[in-house]
Amino acid sequence: MQNDEIIWQVINHNFCSFKSKIAKEQTFCRNVYNVTGLCNRSSCPLANSRYATIREHEGRIYLYMKTIERAHTPAKLWERIKLSQNYTKALEQVTEQLEHWPKALQHRNKQRLTKIYQFLVRSRKLKLKATSKLVSVNTQQEKHEKRRESKALKAAKLENSIKSELFERLKRGTYGDIYNFPEVQYNEAL
């Protein structure tokens, strides 16, 4: 049998892996099923045998409900109900499913539904907007390419200087009639 008060005492006074203290006066909870994100008795999903939360998964909103009857099967502890994509229908579904639950929990879940729904609407709008795609530049590869280019330019300059030197020698008649040069290139050089 699960006793919520004992679980809360252990979590609150000893250790909870989801608890994180950012500010001295405020303690937060990183459990994905926490409705408020605060670490306190009423919003702790571990210390409440009857709990409900709303989560988003791959663009769809689900209502997760935990009841005492499911405590003996941890794999099936949370009942998942897919909510409508229409906001008003989803609110009605939450009201209907959490009809006999505490009003504070109903209100928190409706607030969370509103927040997640607004997030999904904004993300859909951003997807539709045409935005420029940022492409990362591999700086190491860029440096390598620049060095290659500079080496190629140096080699081209060297090749041109050798060619011009040979043409100069040809014009001066250094080689005489030793070699048979192609006639077109020979005439161009002279």
Coordinates of N, CA and C in Angstrom, one line a residue:
M1 N 0.9 -1.2 0.0 CA 0.0 0.0 0.0 C 0.9 1.2 0.0
Q2 N 0.5 2.2 -0.8 CA 1.3 3.4 -0.9 C 0.7 4.5 0.1
N3 N 1.6 5.0 0.9 CA 1.3 6.1 1.8 C 2.0 7.3 1.4
D4 N 1.2 8.3 0.9 CA 1.7 9.5 0.3 C 2.5 10.4 1.3
E5 N 2.0 10.4 2.5 CA 2.7 11.3 3.5 C 4.1 10.8 3.8
I6 N 4.3 9.5 3.9 CA 5.6 8.9 4.2 C 6.5 9.2 3.0
I7 N 6.0 9.0 1.8 CA 6.8 9.2 0.6 C 7.3 10.7 0.6
W8 N 6.3 11.6 0.9 CA 6.7 13.0 0.8 C 7.7 13.4 1.9
Q9 N 7.6 12.8 3.1 CA 8.6 13.1 4.1 C 10.0 12.6 3.7
V10 N 10.1 11.4 3.1 CA 11.4 10.9 2.6 C 11.9 11.8 1.5
I11 N 11.1 12.2 0.5 CA 11.5 13.0 -0.6 C 11.9 14.4 -0.1
N12 N 11.1 15.0 0.8 CA 11.3 16.4 1.2 C 12.5 16.5 2.1
H13 N 12.7 15.6 3.1 CA 13.7 15.7 4.1 C 15.0 15.0 3.8
N14 N 14.9 13.9 3.0 CA 16.1 13.2 2.7 C 16.7 13.5 1.3
F15 N 16.2 12.7 0.3 CA 16.8 12.9 -1.1 C 15.7 12.6 -2.1
C16 N 15.8 13.5 -3.1 CA 14.9 13.3 -4.3 C 15.8 13.7 -5.5
S17 N 15.9 12.8 -6.5 CA 16.8 13.0 -7.6 C 16.2 14.1 -8.6
F18 N 14.9 14.4 -8.4 CA 14.3 15.4 -9.3 C 14.4 16.8 -8.7
K19 N 14.7 16.9 -7.4 CA 14.8 18.2 -6.7 C 16.0 19.0 -7.1
S20 N 15.8 20.3 -7.4 CA 16.9 21.2 -7.6 C 16.7 22.5 -7.0
K21 N 17.6 23.0 -6.2 CA 17.5 24.2 -5.5 C 18.3 25.3 -6.3
I22 N 17.7 26.2 -6.9 CA 18.4 27.2 -7.7 C 18.5 28.4 -6.8
A23 N 17.4 28.8 -6.2 CA 17.4 30.0 -5.2 C 17.2 29.4 -3.8
K24 N 17.6 30.1 -2.8 CA 17.5 29.6 -1.5 C 16.1 29.4 -1.0
E25 N 15.2 30.2 -1.4 CA 13.8 30.2 -0.9 C 12.9 29.3 -1.8
Q26 N 13.4 29.0 -3.0 CA 12.6 28.2 -3.9 C 13.2 26.9 -4.4
T27 N 12.4 25.8 -4.3 CA 12.9 24.5 -4.8 C 12.1 24.1 -6.0
F28 N 12.8 23.6 -7.0 CA 12.1 23.2 -8.2 C 12.2 21.7 -8.4
C29 N 11.3 21.2 -9.2 CA 11.2 19.8 -9.5 C 11.4 19.6 -11.0
R30 N 12.3 18.7 -11.4 CA 12.6 18.4 -12.8 C 11.8 17.2 -13.3
N31 N 10.9 16.6 -12.5 CA 10.1 15.5 -13.0 C 9.2 15.9 -14.1
V32 N 9.2 15.1 -15.2 CA 8.4 15.5 -16.4 C 6.9 15.5 -16.1
Y33 N 6.4 14.8 -15.1 CA 5.0 14.8 -14.8 C 4.5 15.9 -13.9
N34 N 5.5 16.7 -13.4 CA 5.1 17.8 -12.5 C 4.3 18.8 -13.2
V35 N 3.2 19.3 -12.7 CA 2.4 20.2 -13.4 C 2.9 21.6 -13.2
T36 N 3.4 22.0 -12.0 CA 3.8 23.4 -11.8 C 5.3 23.6 -12.0
G37 N 6.1 22.5 -11.7 CA 7.6 22.7 -11.8 C 8.1 23.0 -10.4
L38 N 7.3 23.2 -9.4 CA 7.7 23.5 -8.1 C 7.8 22.2 -7.2
C39 N 8.7 22.1 -6.3 CA 8.8 21.0 -5.4 C 8.0 21.3 -4.1
N40 N 6.8 20.8 -4.1 CA 6.0 20.9 -2.8 C 5.0 19.8 -2.7
R41 N 4.4 19.6 -1.6 CA 3.6 18.4 -1.3 C 2.4 18.3 -2.3
S42 N 1.8 19.4 -2.7 CA 0.6 19.2 -3.6 C 0.9 19.0 -5.0
S43 N 2.1 19.4 -5.5 CA 2.5 19.3 -6.9 C 3.5 18.2 -7.1
C44 N 3.8 17.4 -6.2 CA 4.8 16.3 -6.4 C 4.1 15.1 -7.0
P45 N 4.5 14.6 -8.2 CA 3.8 13.5 -8.8 C 4.2 12.2 -8.1
L46 N 5.3 12.2 -7.4 CA 5.8 10.9 -6.7 C 5.0 10.7 -5.4
A47 N 4.7 11.8 -4.7 CA 4.1 11.7 -3.4 C 2.6 11.8 -3.4
N48 N 2.0 11.9 -4.6 CA 0.5 11.9 -4.7 C 0.1 10.7 -5.5
S49 N -0.7 9.8 -4.8 CA -1.2 8.6 -5.5 C -2.3 9.0 -6.5
R50 N -2.9 10.1 -6.4 CA -3.9 10.6 -7.4 C -3.4 11.9 -8.0
Y51 N -3.0 11.9 -9.2 CA -2.3 13.0 -9.8 C -2.7 13.0 -11.3
A52 N -2.7 14.2 -11.9 CA -2.9 14.4 -13.3 C -2.0 15.5 -13.8
T53 N -1.6 15.3 -15.1 CA -0.8 16.4 -15.7 C -1.0 16.3 -17.2
I54 N -0.5 17.4 -17.8 CA -0.7 17.5 -19.3 C 0.7 17.6 -19.9
R55 N 1.0 16.8 -20.9 CA 2.3 16.8 -21.6 C 2.1 16.9 -23.1
E56 N 3.1 17.3 -23.8 CA 3.1 17.4 -25.3 C 4.1 16.3 -25.7
H57 N 3.7 15.6 -26.8 CA 4.6 14.6 -27.3 C 4.4 14.6 -28.8
E58 N 5.5 15.0 -29.6 CA 5.5 15.0 -31.0 C 4.3 15.8 -31.6
G59 N 4.1 17.0 -31.0 CA 3.1 17.9 -31.5 C 1.6 17.6 -31.1
R60 N 1.4 16.6 -30.3 CA 0.1 16.3 -29.8 C 0.1 16.5 -28.3
I61 N -1.1 16.8 -27.7 CA -1.2 17.1 -26.3 C -2.0 15.9 -25.7
Y62 N -1.4 15.4 -24.5 CA -2.0 14.3 -23.8 C -2.2 14.6 -22.4
L63 N -3.3 14.0 -21.8 CA -3.6 14.2 -20.4 C -3.2 12.9 -19.8
Y64 N -2.3 13.0 -18.8 CA -1.8 11.8 -18.1 C -2.4 11.8 -16.7
M65 N -3.0 10.7 -16.3 CA -3.7 10.5 -15.0 C -3.1 9.3 -14.3
K66 N -2.9 9.6 -13.0 CA -2.3 8.5 -12.1 C -3.3 8.3 -11.0
T67 N -3.7 7.0 -10.8 CA -4.7 6.7 -9.8 C -4.1 5.6 -8.9
I68 N -4.6 5.5 -7.7 CA -4.1 4.5 -6.7 C -4.3 3.1 -7.1
E69 N -5.3 2.8 -8.0 CA -5.5 1.5 -8.5 C -4.4 1.0 -9.4
R70 N -3.6 1.9 -10.0 CA -2.6 1.5 -10.9 C -1.2 1.4 -10.2
A71 N -1.1 1.7 -8.9 CA 0.1 1.8 -8.2 C 0.9 0.4 -8.2
H72 N 0.2 -0.7 -8.3 CA 0.9 -2.0 -8.3 C 1.6 -2.3 -9.6
T73 N 1.3 -1.6 -10.7 CA 1.9 -1.8 -12.0 C 2.6 -0.5 -12.4
P74 N 3.9 -0.4 -12.1 CA 4.6 0.9 -12.4 C 4.6 1.2 -13.9
A75 N 4.6 0.1 -14.8 CA 4.7 0.3 -16.2 C 3.4 1.0 -16.8
K76 N 2.3 0.7 -16.1 CA 1.0 1.2 -16.5 C 0.4 2.2 -15.5
L77 N 1.3 2.8 -14.8 CA 0.9 3.8 -13.7 C 0.2 5.0 -14.2
W78 N 0.6 5.5 -15.4 CA 0.0 6.7 -16.0 C -0.9 6.3 -17.1
E79 N -2.2 6.7 -17.0 CA -3.2 6.5 -18.1 C -3.0 7.7 -19.0
R80 N -2.9 7.5 -20.3 CA -2.6 8.5 -21.3 C -3.9 8.7 -22.1
I81 N -4.4 9.9 -22.1 CA -5.6 10.3 -22.9 C -5.2 11.4 -23.9
K82 N -5.4 11.1 -25.2 CA -5.1 12.0 -26.3 C -6.2 13.1 -26.3
L83 N -5.7 14.4 -26.2 CA -6.7 15.5 -26.2 C -6.9 16.0 -27.6
S84 N -8.0 16.6 -27.9 CA -8.3 17.2 -29.2 C -7.4 18.3 -29.5
Q85 N -7.2 18.5 -30.9 CA -6.3 19.6 -31.3 C -7.0 20.9 -31.2
N86 N -8.4 20.9 -31.1 CA -9.2 22.1 -30.9 C -9.1 22.5 -29.4
Y87 N -8.7 23.7 -29.2 CA -8.4 24.1 -27.8 C -9.7 24.0 -26.9
T88 N -10.8 24.5 -27.4 CA -12.0 24.5 -26.5 C -12.5 23.0 -26.3
K89 N -12.4 22.2 -27.3 CA -12.7 20.7 -27.0 C -11.7 20.1 -26.1
A90 N -10.5 20.4 -26.1 CA -9.5 19.9 -25.2 C -9.8 20.3 -23.8
L91 N -10.2 21.6 -23.6 CA -10.5 22.1 -22.3 C -11.7 21.3 -21.7
E92 N -12.7 21.1 -22.6 CA -13.9 20.3 -22.2 C -13.5 18.9 -21.8
Q93 N -12.6 18.3 -22.5 CA -12.1 16.9 -22.2 C -11.4 16.9 -20.8
V94 N -10.6 17.9 -20.6 CA -9.9 18.0 -19.3 C -10.9 18.2 -18.2
T95 N -11.9 19.0 -18.4 CA -12.9 19.2 -17.4 C -13.7 18.0 -17.1
E96 N -14.0 17.2 -18.2 CA -14.8 16.0 -18.1 C -14.0 14.9 -17.4
Q97 N -12.7 14.8 -17.7 CA -11.9 13.7 -17.2 C -11.5 14.0 -15.7
L98 N -11.3 15.2 -15.3 CA -10.9 15.6 -14.0 C -12.1 16.1 -13.2
E99 N -13.3 15.7 -13.5 CA -14.5 16.2 -12.9 C -14.5 16.1 -11.3
H100 N -14.1 14.9 -10.8 CA -14.1 14.7 -9.4 C -12.8 14.8 -8.7
W101 N -11.9 15.5 -9.3 CA -10.5 15.7 -8.8 C -10.5 17.1 -8.1
P102 N -9.5 17.4 -7.3 CA -9.4 18.7 -6.6 C -9.4 19.9 -7.6
K103 N -10.1 20.9 -7.3 CA -10.2 22.1 -8.2 C -8.9 22.7 -8.5
A104 N -8.0 22.7 -7.5 CA -6.7 23.3 -7.8 C -5.9 22.6 -8.9
L105 N -6.0 21.2 -8.8 CA -5.3 20.4 -9.8 C -5.9 20.6 -11.2
Q106 N -7.3 20.7 -11.2 CA -7.9 21.0 -12.5 C -7.5 22.3 -13.1
H107 N -7.4 23.3 -12.2 CA -7.0 24.6 -12.7 C -5.6 24.6 -13.2
R108 N -4.7 24.0 -12.5 CA -3.3 23.9 -12.9 C -3.1 23.2 -14.2
N109 N -3.9 22.2 -14.4 CA -3.8 21.4 -15.7 C -4.4 22.2 -16.9
K110 N -5.4 23.0 -16.6 CA -6.0 23.9 -17.6 C -5.0 25.0 -18.0
Q111 N -4.3 25.5 -17.0 CA -3.3 26.5 -17.3 C -2.1 25.9 -18.1
R112 N -1.7 24.7 -17.8 CA -0.7 24.0 -18.5 C -1.1 23.7 -19.9
L113 N -2.4 23.3 -20.1 CA -2.9 23.0 -21.4 C -2.8 24.3 -22.3
T114 N -3.2 25.4 -21.7 CA -3.2 26.7 -22.4 C -1.8 27.1 -22.8
K115 N -0.8 26.9 -21.9 CA 0.6 27.2 -22.2 C 1.1 26.3 -23.3
I116 N 0.9 25.0 -23.2 CA 1.4 24.1 -24.2 C 0.7 24.4 -25.6
Y117 N -0.6 24.7 -25.6 CA -1.3 24.9 -26.8 C -0.7 26.2 -27.5
Q118 N -0.5 27.2 -26.7 CA 0.1 28.5 -27.3 C 1.5 28.2 -27.8
F119 N 2.3 27.3 -27.1 CA 3.6 27.0 -27.6 C 3.5 26.2 -29.0
L120 N 2.6 25.3 -29.1 CA 2.4 24.6 -30.3 C 2.0 25.5 -31.5
V121 N 1.1 26.5 -31.2 CA 0.7 27.4 -32.2 C 1.8 28.2 -32.7
R122 N 2.7 28.7 -31.8 CA 3.8 29.5 -32.2 C 4.8 28.7 -33.0
S123 N 5.0 27.4 -32.6 CA 6.0 26.6 -33.3 C 5.5 26.3 -34.7
R124 N 4.2 26.1 -34.9 CA 3.6 25.8 -36.2 C 3.8 27.1 -37.1
K125 N 3.6 28.3 -36.5 CA 3.8 29.5 -37.3 C 5.2 29.7 -37.7
L126 N 6.1 29.3 -36.8 CA 7.5 29.4 -37.2 C 7.9 28.5 -38.3
K127 N 7.3 27.3 -38.3 CA 7.6 26.3 -39.3 C 7.1 26.8 -40.7
L128 N 6.0 27.5 -40.7 CA 5.5 28.1 -41.9 C 6.3 29.2 -42.5
K129 N 6.9 30.0 -41.6 CA 7.7 31.2 -42.0 C 8.9 30.7 -42.8
A130 N 9.2 31.4 -43.9 CA 10.3 31.1 -44.6 C 11.5 31.8 -44.0
T131 N 12.4 31.1 -43.4 CA 13.6 31.6 -42.8 C 14.8 31.2 -43.5
S132 N 15.8 32.0 -43.4 CA 17.1 31.6 -44.0 C 17.8 30.5 -43.2
K133 N 18.3 29.5 -43.8 CA 18.9 28.4 -43.1 C 20.4 28.8 -42.8
L134 N 20.8 28.6 -41.6 CA 22.2 28.9 -41.3 C 23.0 27.6 -41.5
V135 N 24.1 27.8 -42.2 CA 24.9 26.7 -42.5 C 26.3 26.9 -41.8
S136 N 26.7 25.9 -41.1 CA 28.0 26.0 -40.4 C 29.2 25.9 -41.4
V137 N 30.2 26.7 -41.0 CA 31.4 26.7 -41.9 C 32.5 25.9 -41.1
N138 N 33.1 25.0 -41.8 CA 34.2 24.2 -41.2 C 35.5 25.1 -41.4
T139 N 35.9 25.7 -40.3 CA 37.0 26.7 -40.4 C 38.3 25.9 -40.8
Q140 N 38.5 24.8 -40.3 CA 39.7 24.0 -40.6 C 39.8 23.7 -42.1
Q141 N 38.7 23.3 -42.7 CA 38.6 23.0 -44.1 C 38.8 24.2 -44.9
E142 N 38.2 25.4 -44.4 CA 38.4 26.6 -45.1 C 39.9 27.0 -45.2
K143 N 40.6 26.9 -44.0 CA 42.0 27.2 -44.0 C 42.8 26.3 -45.0
H144 N 42.5 25.1 -45.0 CA 43.1 24.1 -45.8 C 42.9 24.5 -47.3
E145 N 41.7 24.9 -47.7 CA 41.4 25.3 -49.1 C 42.2 26.6 -49.4
K146 N 42.3 27.5 -48.5 CA 43.0 28.8 -48.7 C 44.5 28.5 -49.0
R147 N 45.1 27.6 -48.2 CA 46.5 27.3 -48.4 C 46.7 26.6 -49.7
R148 N 45.8 25.7 -50.1 CA 45.9 25.1 -51.4 C 45.8 26.1 -52.5
E149 N 44.9 27.1 -52.4 CA 44.8 28.1 -53.4 C 46.1 28.9 -53.5
S150 N 46.6 29.3 -52.4 CA 47.8 30.1 -52.4 C 49.0 29.4 -53.0
K151 N 49.1 28.1 -52.7 CA 50.2 27.2 -53.2 C 50.0 27.1 -54.7
A152 N 48.7 27.0 -55.2 CA 48.5 26.8 -56.6 C 48.8 28.1 -57.3
L153 N 48.5 29.3 -56.7 CA 48.9 30.6 -57.3 C 50.4 30.7 -57.4
K154 N 51.1 30.3 -56.4 CA 52.5 30.4 -56.4 C 53.1 29.5 -57.5
A155 N 52.6 28.3 -57.6 CA 53.0 27.4 -58.7 C 52.7 28.0 -60.1
A156 N 51.5 28.6 -60.2 CA 51.2 29.3 -61.5 C 52.1 30.4 -61.8
K157 N 52.4 31.2 -60.8 CA 53.4 32.3 -61.0 C 54.7 31.8 -61.5
L158 N 55.2 30.7 -60.8 CA 56.5 30.1 -61.1 C 56.5 29.6 -62.6
E159 N 55.4 28.9 -62.9 CA 55.2 28.4 -64.3 C 55.2 29.5 -65.3
N160 N 54.5 30.6 -65.0 CA 54.5 31.7 -65.9 C 55.9 32.4 -66.0
S161 N 56.6 32.5 -64.9 CA 57.9 33.1 -65.0 C 58.9 32.2 -65.8
I162 N 58.8 30.9 -65.6 CA 59.7 30.0 -66.4 C 59.3 30.1 -67.9
K163 N 58.0 30.2 -68.2 CA 57.6 30.3 -69.6 C 58.1 31.6 -70.2
S164 N 58.0 32.7 -69.4 CA 58.4 34.0 -70.0 C 60.0 34.0 -70.1
E165 N 60.7 33.4 -69.2 CA 62.1 33.3 -69.3 C 62.6 32.5 -70.5
L166 N 61.9 31.4 -70.8 CA 62.2 30.6 -72.0 C 61.9 31.4 -73.3
F167 N 60.8 32.2 -73.3 CA 60.5 33.0 -74.4 C 61.5 34.1 -74.7
E168 N 62.0 34.7 -73.6 CA 63.1 35.7 -73.7 C 64.3 35.1 -74.3
R169 N 64.7 33.9 -73.8 CA 65.9 33.2 -74.3 C 65.7 32.9 -75.8
L170 N 64.5 32.5 -76.1 CA 64.2 32.1 -77.5 C 64.4 33.4 -78.4
K171 N 63.9 34.5 -77.9 CA 64.0 35.8 -78.7 C 65.4 36.2 -78.8
R172 N 66.2 36.0 -77.8 CA 67.6 36.4 -77.8 C 68.4 35.4 -78.7
G173 N 67.9 34.3 -79.0 CA 68.6 33.3 -79.8 C 69.6 32.5 -79.1
T174 N 69.3 32.3 -77.8 CA 70.2 31.5 -77.0 C 70.3 30.0 -77.5
Y175 N 69.2 29.5 -77.9 CA 69.1 28.1 -78.3 C 69.5 27.8 -79.7
G176 N 69.5 28.9 -80.5 CA 69.9 28.7 -81.9 C 68.9 27.8 -82.6
D177 N 69.4 27.0 -83.5 CA 68.6 26.1 -84.3 C 68.6 24.6 -83.7
I178 N 68.9 24.5 -82.5 CA 69.0 23.2 -81.9 C 67.7 22.5 -81.8
Y179 N 66.7 23.2 -81.5 CA 65.3 22.6 -81.2 C 64.4 22.9 -82.4
N180 N 63.5 22.0 -82.6 CA 62.4 22.2 -83.5 C 61.1 22.6 -82.7
F181 N 60.7 23.8 -82.7 CA 59.6 24.3 -82.0 C 58.4 24.3 -82.8
P182 N 57.2 24.1 -82.2 CA 55.9 24.2 -83.0 C 55.8 25.6 -83.6
E183 N 55.5 25.7 -84.9 CA 55.5 26.9 -85.6 C 54.6 28.0 -85.1
V184 N 53.4 27.6 -84.6 CA 52.4 28.6 -84.1 C 53.0 29.3 -82.9
Q185 N 53.4 28.4 -81.9 CA 53.9 29.0 -80.6 C 55.2 29.8 -80.9
Y186 N 56.0 29.3 -81.8 CA 57.3 30.0 -82.1 C 57.0 31.4 -82.7
N187 N 56.0 31.5 -83.5 CA 55.7 32.8 -84.1 C 55.1 33.7 -83.1
E188 N 54.3 33.1 -82.1 CA 53.7 33.9 -81.1 C 54.8 34.5 -80.1
A189 N 55.8 33.7 -79.9 CA 56.8 34.1 -79.0 C 57.6 35.2 -79.6
L190 N 57.8 35.2 -80.9 CA 58.6 36.2 -81.6 C 57.7 37.4 -81.9

